[in-house]
Amino acid sequence: MTAAGAHAGDEGRHADAGDVLVVGAGIGGLVTALALHAAGIGVRVIESVPEVLPLGVGINLLPHAVRELDALGLLPELEASGIACAELAYFTKRGERIWAEPRGRGAGYAVPQFSIHRGELQMLLYQAVVERLGRGALALGIEAVHADPDTGRVRLRDRDTGTESVEQADAVIAADGIHSAIRRQFAPHEGLPRYSGRVLWRATSEGAPFLGGRTMVQAGHADQKFVVYPISKRAHDAGRSLINWIAELKLGGD
């Protein structure tokens, strides 16, 4: 399987790229690439953006997900970046405590539950792929246009130049989000995602630690709620909290 047109100094490169082509260098695509590589399967990743950036706000990695990342040897990086969530607490809209329960190791799991900045998770996965697979296994600024399951040929396009090329792959994994061209090809009648009727305002703020500095709070009810939790180990070690918060309001939808 060969490719051309990769960015970041790889212009004109033609190299043996392996057996599986992963489309998309987001969290799902990068973890998939690491898992395939760990299993001894040749893999290459293409990504349509020209540069991978640490975008986003807070997300949570539950123990079943952390277990897989631990198997890939990434637990130390997660512990250095995120917060090992100790408790999930529910409050009314007036701030009255309803219920709390332990999370992660405190709940008996073998691994923690992490609250982490999505961008930091993205970059630690990206760096792991570069270190383990080699920078040549990643091609940025390249999008998948069409995959032929009968021949194993995948048509690619350089987003800057419009130049098209073809790769041969034993398998193609579409991990390029809800607007995936490969997904549309194989599910042409699926249609666009349906609006849930929920609007979320999301941001991060720095402040003083609350409820021990490792608690996730949900306040309100199903149609109007506020979720808040700390996401930075570095801020925690400095006696502060980088706080991810979400204000959610249901306006309609199904």
XYZ file of N, CA and C in Angstrom:
762
model
N 0.858 -1.173 0.000
C 0.000 0.000 0.000
C 0.900 1.229 0.000
N 0.718 2.111 -0.900
C 1.561 3.288 -1.001
C 0.712 4.530 -0.954
N 1.355 5.646 -0.647
C 0.647 6.920 -0.577
C 1.569 8.033 -1.004
N 0.970 9.117 -1.482
C 1.738 10.295 -1.858
C 0.996 11.517 -1.370
N 1.714 12.622 -1.253
C 1.082 13.883 -0.930
C 0.972 14.174 0.548
N 1.614 13.388 1.422
C 1.546 13.666 2.844
C 2.262 14.965 3.155
N 1.783 15.657 4.206
C 2.364 16.936 4.577
C 3.487 16.743 5.594
N 3.871 17.853 6.235
C 4.889 17.865 7.298
C 6.215 17.288 6.813
N 6.644 17.721 5.620
C 7.946 17.315 5.128
C 7.977 15.998 4.416
N 6.821 15.368 4.199
C 6.792 14.055 3.571
C 6.359 14.122 2.111
N 6.447 15.306 1.490
C 5.995 15.448 0.126
C 6.718 14.469 -0.799
N 5.929 13.825 -1.649
C 6.519 12.944 -2.634
C 6.898 11.593 -2.100
N 6.602 11.299 -0.827
C 7.022 10.039 -0.233
C 6.119 8.906 -0.715
N 6.733 7.809 -1.085
C 6.014 6.575 -1.400
C 6.617 5.493 -0.516
N 5.802 4.956 0.408
C 6.359 3.984 1.353
C 5.362 2.871 1.607
N 5.908 1.728 1.982
C 5.050 0.613 2.368
C 4.292 1.011 3.621
N 2.978 1.059 3.539
C 2.199 1.620 4.627
C 1.487 0.574 5.473
N 1.519 -0.675 5.102
C 0.923 -1.684 5.953
C -0.371 -2.235 5.405
N -1.129 -2.923 6.251
C -2.295 -3.674 5.830
C -3.613 -2.938 6.014
N -3.694 -2.038 7.007
C -4.946 -1.373 7.331
C -4.771 0.133 7.178
N -5.760 0.764 6.564
C -5.778 2.217 6.440
C -6.853 2.747 7.383
N -6.452 3.562 8.348
C -7.387 4.201 9.265
C -7.629 5.613 8.775
N -8.881 5.946 8.540
C -9.247 7.275 8.062
C -9.699 8.098 9.264
N -8.899 9.096 9.626
C -9.225 9.951 10.751
C -8.254 9.800 11.898
N -7.626 10.917 12.315
C -6.662 10.906 13.418
C -7.246 11.571 14.647
N -8.525 11.305 14.905
C -9.116 11.699 16.178
C -8.826 10.647 17.224
N -9.527 10.721 18.330
C -9.277 9.781 19.426
C -9.510 8.342 18.984
N -10.629 8.092 18.314
C -10.936 6.735 17.884
C -9.942 6.183 16.884
N -9.575 7.000 15.908
C -8.638 6.539 14.891
C -7.260 6.273 15.442
N -6.780 7.142 16.334
C -5.435 6.966 16.887
C -5.363 5.757 17.818
N -6.395 5.559 18.653
C -6.397 4.380 19.525
C -6.460 3.108 18.693
N -7.264 3.124 17.634
C -7.343 1.960 16.748
C -5.988 1.656 16.132
N -5.294 2.685 15.676
C -3.970 2.495 15.078
C -2.990 1.906 16.086
N -3.017 2.405 17.318
C -2.122 1.876 18.347
C -2.438 0.422 18.665
N -3.727 0.079 18.712
C -4.112 -1.299 19.024
C -3.713 -2.249 17.902
N -3.906 -1.827 16.656
C -3.501 -2.667 15.526
C -1.992 -2.869 15.511
N -1.261 -1.795 15.755
C 0.201 -1.889 15.792
C 0.649 -2.837 16.905
N 0.010 -2.747 18.071
C 0.369 -3.620 19.193
C 0.093 -5.087 18.865
N -0.886 -5.325 17.995
C -1.224 -6.690 17.595
C -0.371 -7.182 16.434
N 0.575 -6.352 15.987
C 1.466 -6.755 14.907
C 0.893 -6.558 13.519
N -0.141 -5.747 13.411
C -0.774 -5.488 12.116
C -0.279 -4.156 11.572
N 0.140 -4.152 10.316
C 0.594 -2.926 9.689
C -0.554 -1.943 9.552
N -0.309 -0.690 9.853
C -1.383 0.301 9.845
C -0.830 1.658 9.455
N -1.676 2.425 8.775
C -1.350 3.790 8.405
C -2.583 4.638 8.649
N -2.369 5.908 9.024
C -3.464 6.813 9.358
C -3.422 8.018 8.427
N -4.581 8.384 7.879
C -4.680 9.638 7.139
C -5.653 10.544 7.869
N -5.417 11.849 7.766
C -6.244 12.849 8.441
C -6.411 14.041 7.507
N -7.635 14.569 7.427
C -7.909 15.624 6.455
C -7.361 16.986 6.871
N -7.210 17.248 8.163
C -6.691 18.556 8.567
C -5.172 18.578 8.392
N -4.600 19.748 8.117
C -3.152 19.818 7.905
C -2.325 19.768 9.179
N -2.966 19.981 10.341
C -2.241 19.976 11.607
C -3.165 19.471 12.707
N -2.673 18.557 13.504
C -3.442 18.049 14.639
C -3.226 18.981 15.822
N -4.315 19.510 16.381
C -4.237 20.511 17.443
C -4.981 20.022 18.687
N -4.603 20.531 19.871
C -5.243 20.106 21.128
C -6.559 20.833 21.363
N -7.569 20.525 20.577
C -8.850 21.221 20.641
C -9.823 20.509 21.574
N -10.802 21.257 22.066
C -11.868 20.680 22.863
C -11.842 21.160 24.298
N -12.705 20.554 25.104
C -12.766 20.828 26.534
C -12.729 19.483 27.271
N -13.428 19.347 28.375
C -13.286 18.141 29.175
C -14.094 16.963 28.653
N -13.550 15.774 28.832
C -14.277 14.527 28.583
C -13.929 13.555 29.706
N -14.696 12.466 29.778
C -14.458 11.450 30.799
C -14.123 10.119 30.164
N -13.145 9.457 30.726
C -12.756 8.117 30.313
C -13.157 7.160 31.426
N -14.187 6.366 31.168
C -14.649 5.412 32.169
C -13.711 4.215 32.228
N -13.778 3.427 33.304
C -12.806 2.350 33.499
C -12.699 1.371 32.335
N -13.801 1.078 31.649
C -13.695 0.120 30.544
C -12.858 0.690 29.404
N -12.864 2.021 29.229
C -12.015 2.656 28.219
C -10.573 2.761 28.716
N -10.408 3.129 29.978
C -9.062 3.245 30.547
C -8.353 1.899 30.526
N -9.093 0.823 30.723
C -8.494 -0.514 30.672
C -7.816 -0.761 29.326
N -8.463 -0.338 28.247
C -7.874 -0.519 26.918
C -6.642 0.363 26.741
N -6.699 1.586 27.236
C -5.545 2.479 27.129
C -4.398 2.001 28.016
N -4.729 1.424 29.160
C -3.713 0.843 30.025
C -3.017 -0.318 29.317
N -3.787 -1.136 28.604
C -3.207 -2.253 27.857
C -2.251 -1.762 26.780
N -2.441 -0.538 26.318
C -1.546 0.058 25.321
C -0.377 0.799 25.978
N -0.276 0.715 27.302
C 0.849 1.322 28.005
C 0.728 2.810 28.207
N -0.497 3.349 28.208
C -0.692 4.792 28.273
C -1.168 5.286 29.634
N -1.258 4.396 30.620
C -1.751 4.814 31.931
C -0.878 5.899 32.573
N 0.451 5.828 32.516
C 1.251 6.905 33.125
C 0.964 8.273 32.517
N 0.766 8.345 31.204
C 0.469 9.616 30.568
C -0.891 10.153 31.005
N -1.867 9.262 31.151
C -3.184 9.691 31.613
C -3.116 10.203 33.046
N -2.369 9.508 33.895
C -2.245 9.927 35.290
C -1.534 11.266 35.415
N -0.615 11.561 34.496
C 0.122 12.818 34.546
C -0.702 13.993 34.036
N -1.743 13.722 33.278
C -2.519 14.793 32.659
C -3.875 15.002 33.308
N -4.641 13.926 33.508
C -6.027 14.052 33.944
C -6.212 13.903 35.441
N -7.473 14.030 35.846
C -7.866 13.833 37.237
C -8.497 12.450 37.383
N -8.008 11.672 38.325
C -8.636 10.390 38.627
C -9.891 10.676 39.451
N -11.037 10.655 38.772
C -12.300 11.023 39.409
C -12.579 10.099 40.590
N -12.859 10.695 41.761
C -13.087 9.902 42.972
C -14.559 9.726 43.284
N -15.401 10.676 42.804
C -16.795 10.659 43.232
C -17.680 11.322 42.182
N -18.871 10.782 42.016
C -19.926 11.414 41.234
C -21.036 11.795 42.195
N -21.386 13.083 42.218
C -22.387 13.567 43.159
C -23.518 14.261 42.410
N -24.748 13.968 42.808
C -25.939 14.571 42.208
C -26.535 15.587 43.183
N -26.925 16.732 42.621
C -27.534 17.794 43.408
C -28.816 18.262 42.724
N -29.719 18.825 43.517
C -30.891 19.448 42.927
C -30.501 20.772 42.288
N -31.452 21.393 41.608
C -31.189 22.698 40.990
C -30.952 23.777 42.048
N -31.304 23.505 43.277
C -31.063 24.445 44.373
C -29.767 24.129 45.132
N -29.017 23.136 44.645
C -27.755 22.796 45.284
C -27.868 21.841 46.441
N -29.000 21.162 46.580
C -29.188 20.198 47.665
C -28.629 18.840 47.226
N -27.797 18.257 48.052
C -27.154 16.984 47.719
C -28.184 15.848 47.742
N -28.227 15.086 46.664
C -29.169 13.968 46.546
C -28.483 12.639 46.801
N -27.376 12.428 46.110
C -26.729 11.112 46.131
C -25.298 11.268 45.657
N -24.410 10.457 46.167
C -23.028 10.418 45.697
C -22.539 8.985 45.721
N -21.648 8.663 44.801
C -21.096 7.319 44.740
C -19.653 7.390 44.290
N -18.806 6.445 44.746
C -17.399 6.442 44.323
C -17.262 6.047 42.868
N -16.166 6.477 42.269
C -15.894 6.169 40.872
C -14.492 5.575 40.742
N -14.252 4.903 39.621
C -12.916 4.372 39.341
C -12.472 3.349 40.360
N -11.243 3.490 40.816
C -10.698 2.522 41.783
C -11.490 2.528 43.085
N -12.029 3.684 43.445
C -12.833 3.758 44.656
C -14.099 2.934 44.577
N -14.538 2.634 43.353
C -15.721 1.799 43.140
C -15.360 0.339 42.901
N -14.070 0.010 43.036
C -13.654 -1.374 42.908
C -13.054 -1.760 41.569
N -12.916 -0.803 40.667
C -12.321 -1.116 39.366
C -10.800 -1.217 39.489
N -10.190 -1.922 38.560
C -8.738 -2.105 38.576
C -7.999 -0.867 38.089
N -8.698 0.013 37.378
C -8.085 1.225 36.821
C -8.955 2.418 37.183
N -8.408 3.638 37.104
C -9.200 4.816 37.458
C -10.220 5.181 36.373
N -11.088 6.108 36.736
C -11.870 6.878 35.772
C -11.206 8.233 35.677
N -10.917 8.696 34.461
C -10.210 9.957 34.299
C -11.116 11.030 33.724
N -11.030 12.221 34.307
C -11.565 13.432 33.707
C -10.366 14.175 33.130
N -10.424 14.487 31.833
C -9.228 14.973 31.146
C -9.621 15.955 30.051
N -8.723 16.852 29.738
C -8.940 17.771 28.624
C -8.849 16.981 27.323
N -9.866 17.117 26.490
C -9.887 16.351 25.253
C -8.658 16.614 24.395
N -8.219 17.862 24.338
C -7.052 18.190 23.533
C -5.784 17.535 24.032
N -5.630 17.444 25.359
C -4.449 16.769 25.910
C -4.487 15.278 25.606
N -5.663 14.680 25.698
C -5.785 13.266 25.339
C -5.447 13.063 23.864
N -5.972 13.929 23.022
C -5.690 13.846 21.586
C -4.193 13.881 21.317
N -3.485 14.795 21.954
C -2.068 14.964 21.664
C -1.213 13.848 22.250
N -1.598 13.298 23.396
C -0.786 12.193 23.930
C -0.972 10.941 23.079
N -2.169 10.751 22.509
C -2.379 9.644 21.581
C -1.612 9.872 20.283
N -1.657 11.095 19.798
C -0.951 11.439 18.563
C 0.557 11.208 18.719
N 1.097 11.658 19.852
C 2.526 11.473 20.087
C 2.882 9.996 20.201
N 2.006 9.203 20.819
C 2.265 7.771 20.931
C 2.296 7.118 19.561
N 1.398 7.525 18.659
C 1.394 6.974 17.300
C 2.683 7.347 16.577
N 3.110 8.602 16.689
C 4.347 9.032 16.037
C 5.537 8.238 16.552
N 5.602 8.046 17.876
C 6.740 7.350 18.466
C 6.751 5.867 18.110
N 5.598 5.224 18.081
C 5.555 3.776 17.909
C 5.477 3.358 16.439
N 4.710 4.096 15.643
C 4.533 3.731 14.244
C 5.494 4.468 13.331
N 6.027 5.599 13.805
C 6.867 6.436 12.963
C 6.045 7.528 12.301
N 6.660 8.680 12.120
C 5.935 9.807 11.531
C 5.437 9.484 10.127
N 6.106 8.608 9.427
C 5.684 8.246 8.088
C 4.373 7.493 8.032
N 3.903 7.003 9.188
C 2.629 6.282 9.215
C 1.438 7.221 9.283
N 1.690 8.526 9.414
C 0.629 9.518 9.484
C 0.728 10.457 8.294
N -0.370 10.647 7.596
C -0.418 11.591 6.478
C -1.497 12.617 6.769
N -1.106 13.884 6.909
C -2.043 14.954 7.209
C -2.423 15.706 5.943
N -3.588 16.321 5.979
C -4.068 17.054 4.813
C -4.572 16.143 3.711
N -4.864 14.891 4.041
C -5.311 13.905 3.056
C -6.694 13.398 3.472
N -7.649 13.405 2.543
C -8.981 12.909 2.846
C -9.320 11.719 1.971
N -10.106 10.801 2.519
C -10.570 9.643 1.762
C -11.801 10.040 0.955
N -11.815 9.667 -0.313
C -12.916 10.007 -1.205
C -13.823 8.811 -1.443
N -13.206 7.619 -1.632
C -13.996 6.447 -1.995
C -13.183 5.200 -1.698
N -13.864 4.146 -1.260
C -13.210 2.858 -1.021
C -13.922 1.781 -1.812
N -13.169 0.927 -2.478
C -13.728 -0.173 -3.259
C -13.482 -1.469 -2.497
N -14.517 -2.065 -1.872
C -14.305 -3.270 -1.061
C -13.898 -4.488 -1.883
N -14.166 -4.484 -3.178
C -13.819 -5.632 -4.003
C -12.344 -5.664 -4.372
N -11.768 -4.489 -4.580
C -10.366 -4.430 -4.993
C -9.427 -3.984 -3.871
N -9.989 -3.418 -2.785
C -9.148 -2.905 -1.711
C -8.478 -1.596 -2.047
N -8.959 -0.918 -3.071
C -8.368 0.352 -3.484
C -9.131 1.516 -2.841
N -8.371 2.466 -2.301
C -8.950 3.635 -1.644
C -8.463 4.886 -2.369
N -9.421 5.694 -2.810
C -9.066 6.922 -3.517
C -8.942 8.052 -2.504
N -7.801 8.735 -2.563
C -7.491 9.809 -1.629
C -7.341 11.130 -2.376
N -7.477 12.242 -1.619
C -7.300 13.554 -2.226
C -6.539 14.463 -1.272
N -5.538 15.162 -1.815
C -4.803 16.164 -1.060
C -5.669 17.417 -0.986
N -5.975 17.869 0.227
C -6.902 18.988 0.380
C -6.334 20.305 -0.125
N -5.008 20.449 -0.113
C -4.389 21.682 -0.584
C -4.345 21.763 -2.102
N -3.916 20.693 -2.721
C -3.670 20.720 -4.166
C -4.797 20.105 -4.982
N -5.637 19.310 -4.340
C -6.679 18.606 -5.072
C -6.174 17.367 -5.792
N -4.889 17.075 -5.658
C -4.305 15.907 -6.315
C -4.872 14.621 -5.709
N -5.241 13.687 -6.591
C -5.769 12.416 -6.124
C -4.739 11.310 -6.275
N -4.816 10.340 -5.384
C -3.939 9.173 -5.423
C -4.743 7.966 -4.970
N -4.166 6.788 -5.123
C -4.858 5.552 -4.769
C -3.952 4.731 -3.863
N -4.532 4.195 -2.804
C -3.822 3.270 -1.922
C -4.500 1.916 -1.972
N -3.699 0.883 -1.753
C -4.213 -0.473 -1.646
C -4.215 -0.848 -0.172
N -5.318 -1.401 0.307
C -5.415 -1.764 1.717
C -6.170 -3.071 1.864
N -5.784 -3.862 2.857
C -6.537 -5.070 3.173
C -7.836 -4.731 3.891
N -7.821 -3.611 4.631
C -9.016 -3.163 5.346
C -8.950 -1.657 5.503
N -10.117 -1.032 5.505
C -10.232 0.408 5.737
C -11.143 0.617 6.931
N -10.694 1.429 7.888
C -11.498 1.755 9.066
C -11.829 3.231 9.009
N -13.105 3.549 8.881
C -13.550 4.940 8.817
C -13.764 5.460 10.236
N -12.859 6.314 10.683
C -12.942 6.911 12.017
C -12.919 8.428 11.881
N -13.608 8.916 10.849
C -13.532 10.336 10.506
C -14.830 11.082 10.778
N -15.590 10.634 11.778
C -16.684 11.432 12.291
C -17.994 11.292 11.545
N -18.956 12.140 11.932
C -20.322 12.009 11.428
C -20.456 12.418 9.965
N -19.464 13.106 9.425
C -19.511 13.506 8.020
C -18.596 12.630 7.158
N -18.336 11.422 7.594
C -17.437 10.505 6.903
C -17.910 10.188 5.491
N -17.026 10.389 4.518
C -17.354 10.046 3.135
C -17.485 8.536 2.964
N -16.672 7.768 3.670
C -16.751 6.310 3.576
C -18.063 5.821 4.173
N -18.470 6.391 5.274
C -19.749 5.996 5.880
C -20.909 6.296 4.931
N -20.889 7.477 4.308
C -21.955 7.811 3.363
C -21.980 6.840 2.194
N -20.810 6.375 1.789
C -20.745 5.429 0.680
C -21.433 4.109 1.034
N -21.200 3.619 2.240
C -21.736 2.316 2.617
C -23.129 2.412 3.252
N -23.536 3.598 3.661
C -24.880 3.793 4.227
C -25.508 5.021 3.575
N -25.744 4.982 2.255
C -26.183 6.174 1.527
C -27.558 6.684 1.925
N -28.393 5.832 2.511
C -29.756 6.241 2.855
C -29.903 6.585 4.341
N -28.793 6.635 5.036
C -28.853 6.894 6.469
C -29.316 8.310 6.772
N -28.932 9.262 5.937
C -29.339 10.640 6.162
C -28.464 11.350 7.174
N -28.782 12.616 7.405
C -28.016 13.429 8.339
C -28.373 13.075 9.783
N -27.473 13.360 10.719
C -27.800 13.131 12.134
C -29.044 13.936 12.527
N -29.862 13.363 13.395
C -31.070 14.038 13.836
C -30.776 14.905 15.064
N -31.307 16.090 15.058
C -31.127 17.013 16.179
C -31.832 16.473 17.418
N -31.113 16.410 18.527
C -31.659 15.856 19.762
C -32.532 16.852 20.509
N -32.463 18.121 20.114
C -33.197 19.154 20.834
C -32.459 19.688 22.042
N -31.224 19.219 22.261
C -30.451 19.656 23.418
C -29.337 20.612 22.996
N -29.220 21.700 23.736
C -28.170 22.685 23.510
C -27.218 22.644 24.699
N -25.926 22.572 24.419
C -24.921 22.525 25.473
C -23.966 23.700 25.330
N -23.811 24.453 26.402
C -22.791 25.486 26.475
C -21.631 24.893 27.265
N -20.427 24.885 26.689
C -19.288 24.214 27.315
C -18.096 25.151 27.378
N -17.356 25.094 28.461
C -16.149 25.911 28.610
C -15.334 25.368 29.779
N -14.163 25.963 29.988
C -13.349 25.665 31.167
C -13.037 26.964 31.891
N -12.919 26.866 33.193
C -12.563 28.009 34.031
C -11.599 27.526 35.095
N -10.697 28.399 35.517
C -9.795 28.052 36.609
C -10.348 28.603 37.908
N -10.288 27.794 38.944
C -10.816 28.231 40.231
C -10.257 27.403 41.359
N -10.817 27.610 42.530
C -10.396 26.845 43.702
C -10.975 25.439 43.635
N -10.278 24.443 44.172
C -10.821 23.086 44.205
C -12.117 23.031 45.009
N -13.023 22.142 44.619
C -14.282 21.972 45.338
C -14.505 20.489 45.623
N -15.124 20.194 46.733
C -15.477 18.830 47.130
C -14.296 17.867 47.008
N -13.141 18.303 47.496
C -11.952 17.457 47.494
C -11.119 17.523 46.231
N -11.584 18.219 45.215
C -10.800 18.415 43.997
C -10.849 17.277 43.008
N -11.672 16.236 43.286
C -11.746 15.093 42.366
C -13.185 14.599 42.192
N -14.134 15.518 42.336
C -15.550 15.162 42.285
C -16.200 15.712 41.025
N -17.031 14.894 40.397
C -17.889 15.341 39.304
C -19.273 15.617 39.868
N -19.824 16.774 39.499
C -21.127 17.183 40.002
C -22.114 17.284 38.851
N -23.314 16.732 39.051
C -24.442 16.951 38.149
C -25.574 17.548 38.963
N -26.059 18.715 38.515
C -27.124 19.409 39.230
C -28.266 19.706 38.269
N -29.497 19.606 38.777
C -30.652 19.884 37.939
C -31.410 18.616 37.609
N -31.936 18.565 36.389
C -32.728 17.407 35.973
C -32.478 17.135 34.498
N -33.177 16.153 33.928
C -32.864 15.669 32.581
C -32.966 16.748 31.516
N -33.884 17.700 31.688
C -34.100 18.702 30.648
C -33.373 20.013 30.901
N -32.770 20.150 32.064
C -32.028 21.372 32.373
C -31.025 21.054 33.479
N -29.768 20.951 33.115
C -28.798 20.527 34.112
C -27.459 21.217 33.914
N -26.653 21.136 34.956
C -25.309 21.719 34.967
C -24.351 20.626 35.420
N -23.292 20.396 34.653
C -22.293 19.373 34.957
C -20.948 20.070 35.109
N -20.218 19.731 36.155
C -18.947 20.401 36.424
C -17.962 19.412 37.037
N -16.712 19.471 36.563
C -15.685 18.583 37.113
C -14.292 19.102 36.743
N -13.272 18.809 37.576
C -11.905 19.233 37.290
C -11.237 18.279 36.305
N -10.302 18.817 35.484
C -9.724 17.998 34.412
C -8.199 18.069 34.319
N -7.527 18.754 35.238
C -6.083 18.937 35.083
C -5.313 18.514 36.322
N -4.451 17.517 36.164
C -3.578 17.088 37.261
C -2.577 18.173 37.610
N -2.084 18.896 36.618
C -1.101 19.946 36.891
C -1.729 21.060 37.728
N -2.936 21.458 37.397
C -3.610 22.483 38.198
C -3.871 21.963 39.611
N -4.277 20.704 39.721
C -4.539 20.095 41.029
C -3.284 20.105 41.896
N -2.147 19.763 41.309
C -0.889 19.738 42.062
C -0.461 21.129 42.505
N -0.940 22.165 41.789
C -0.622 23.551 42.144
C -1.653 24.145 43.104
N -2.594 23.310 43.577
C -3.590 23.780 44.517
C -4.773 24.479 43.872
N -4.948 24.317 42.562
C -6.047 24.938 41.832
C -6.828 23.861 41.085
N -7.882 24.281 40.388
C -8.645 23.366 39.552
C -8.893 24.010 38.199
N -8.598 23.254 37.132
C -9.086 23.627 35.814
C -10.427 22.930 35.672
N -11.504 23.710 35.686
C -12.851 23.175 35.830
C -13.561 23.174 34.484
N -13.982 21.989 34.080
C -14.820 21.872 32.889
C -16.282 21.988 33.323
N -17.049 22.815 32.604
C -18.469 22.923 32.949
C -19.340 22.891 31.699
N -20.529 22.332 31.882
C -21.490 22.158 30.808
C -22.864 22.582 31.315
N -23.481 23.528 30.620
C -24.869 23.900 30.890
C -25.723 23.333 29.761
N -26.646 22.456 30.098
C -27.443 21.758 29.097
C -28.926 22.111 29.234
N -29.558 22.405 28.096
C -30.971 22.763 28.077
C -31.658 22.019 26.931
N -32.745 21.362 27.247
C -33.524 20.673 26.209
C -34.563 21.637 25.664
N -34.524 21.864 24.350
C -35.426 22.817 23.714
C -36.478 22.147 22.831
N -36.283 20.892 22.511
C -37.225 20.206 21.628
C -36.639 18.889 21.201
N -36.852 18.505 19.943
C -36.314 17.259 19.439
C -37.158 16.070 19.859
N -36.612 14.874 19.562
C -37.347 13.636 19.852
C -37.307 13.298 21.341
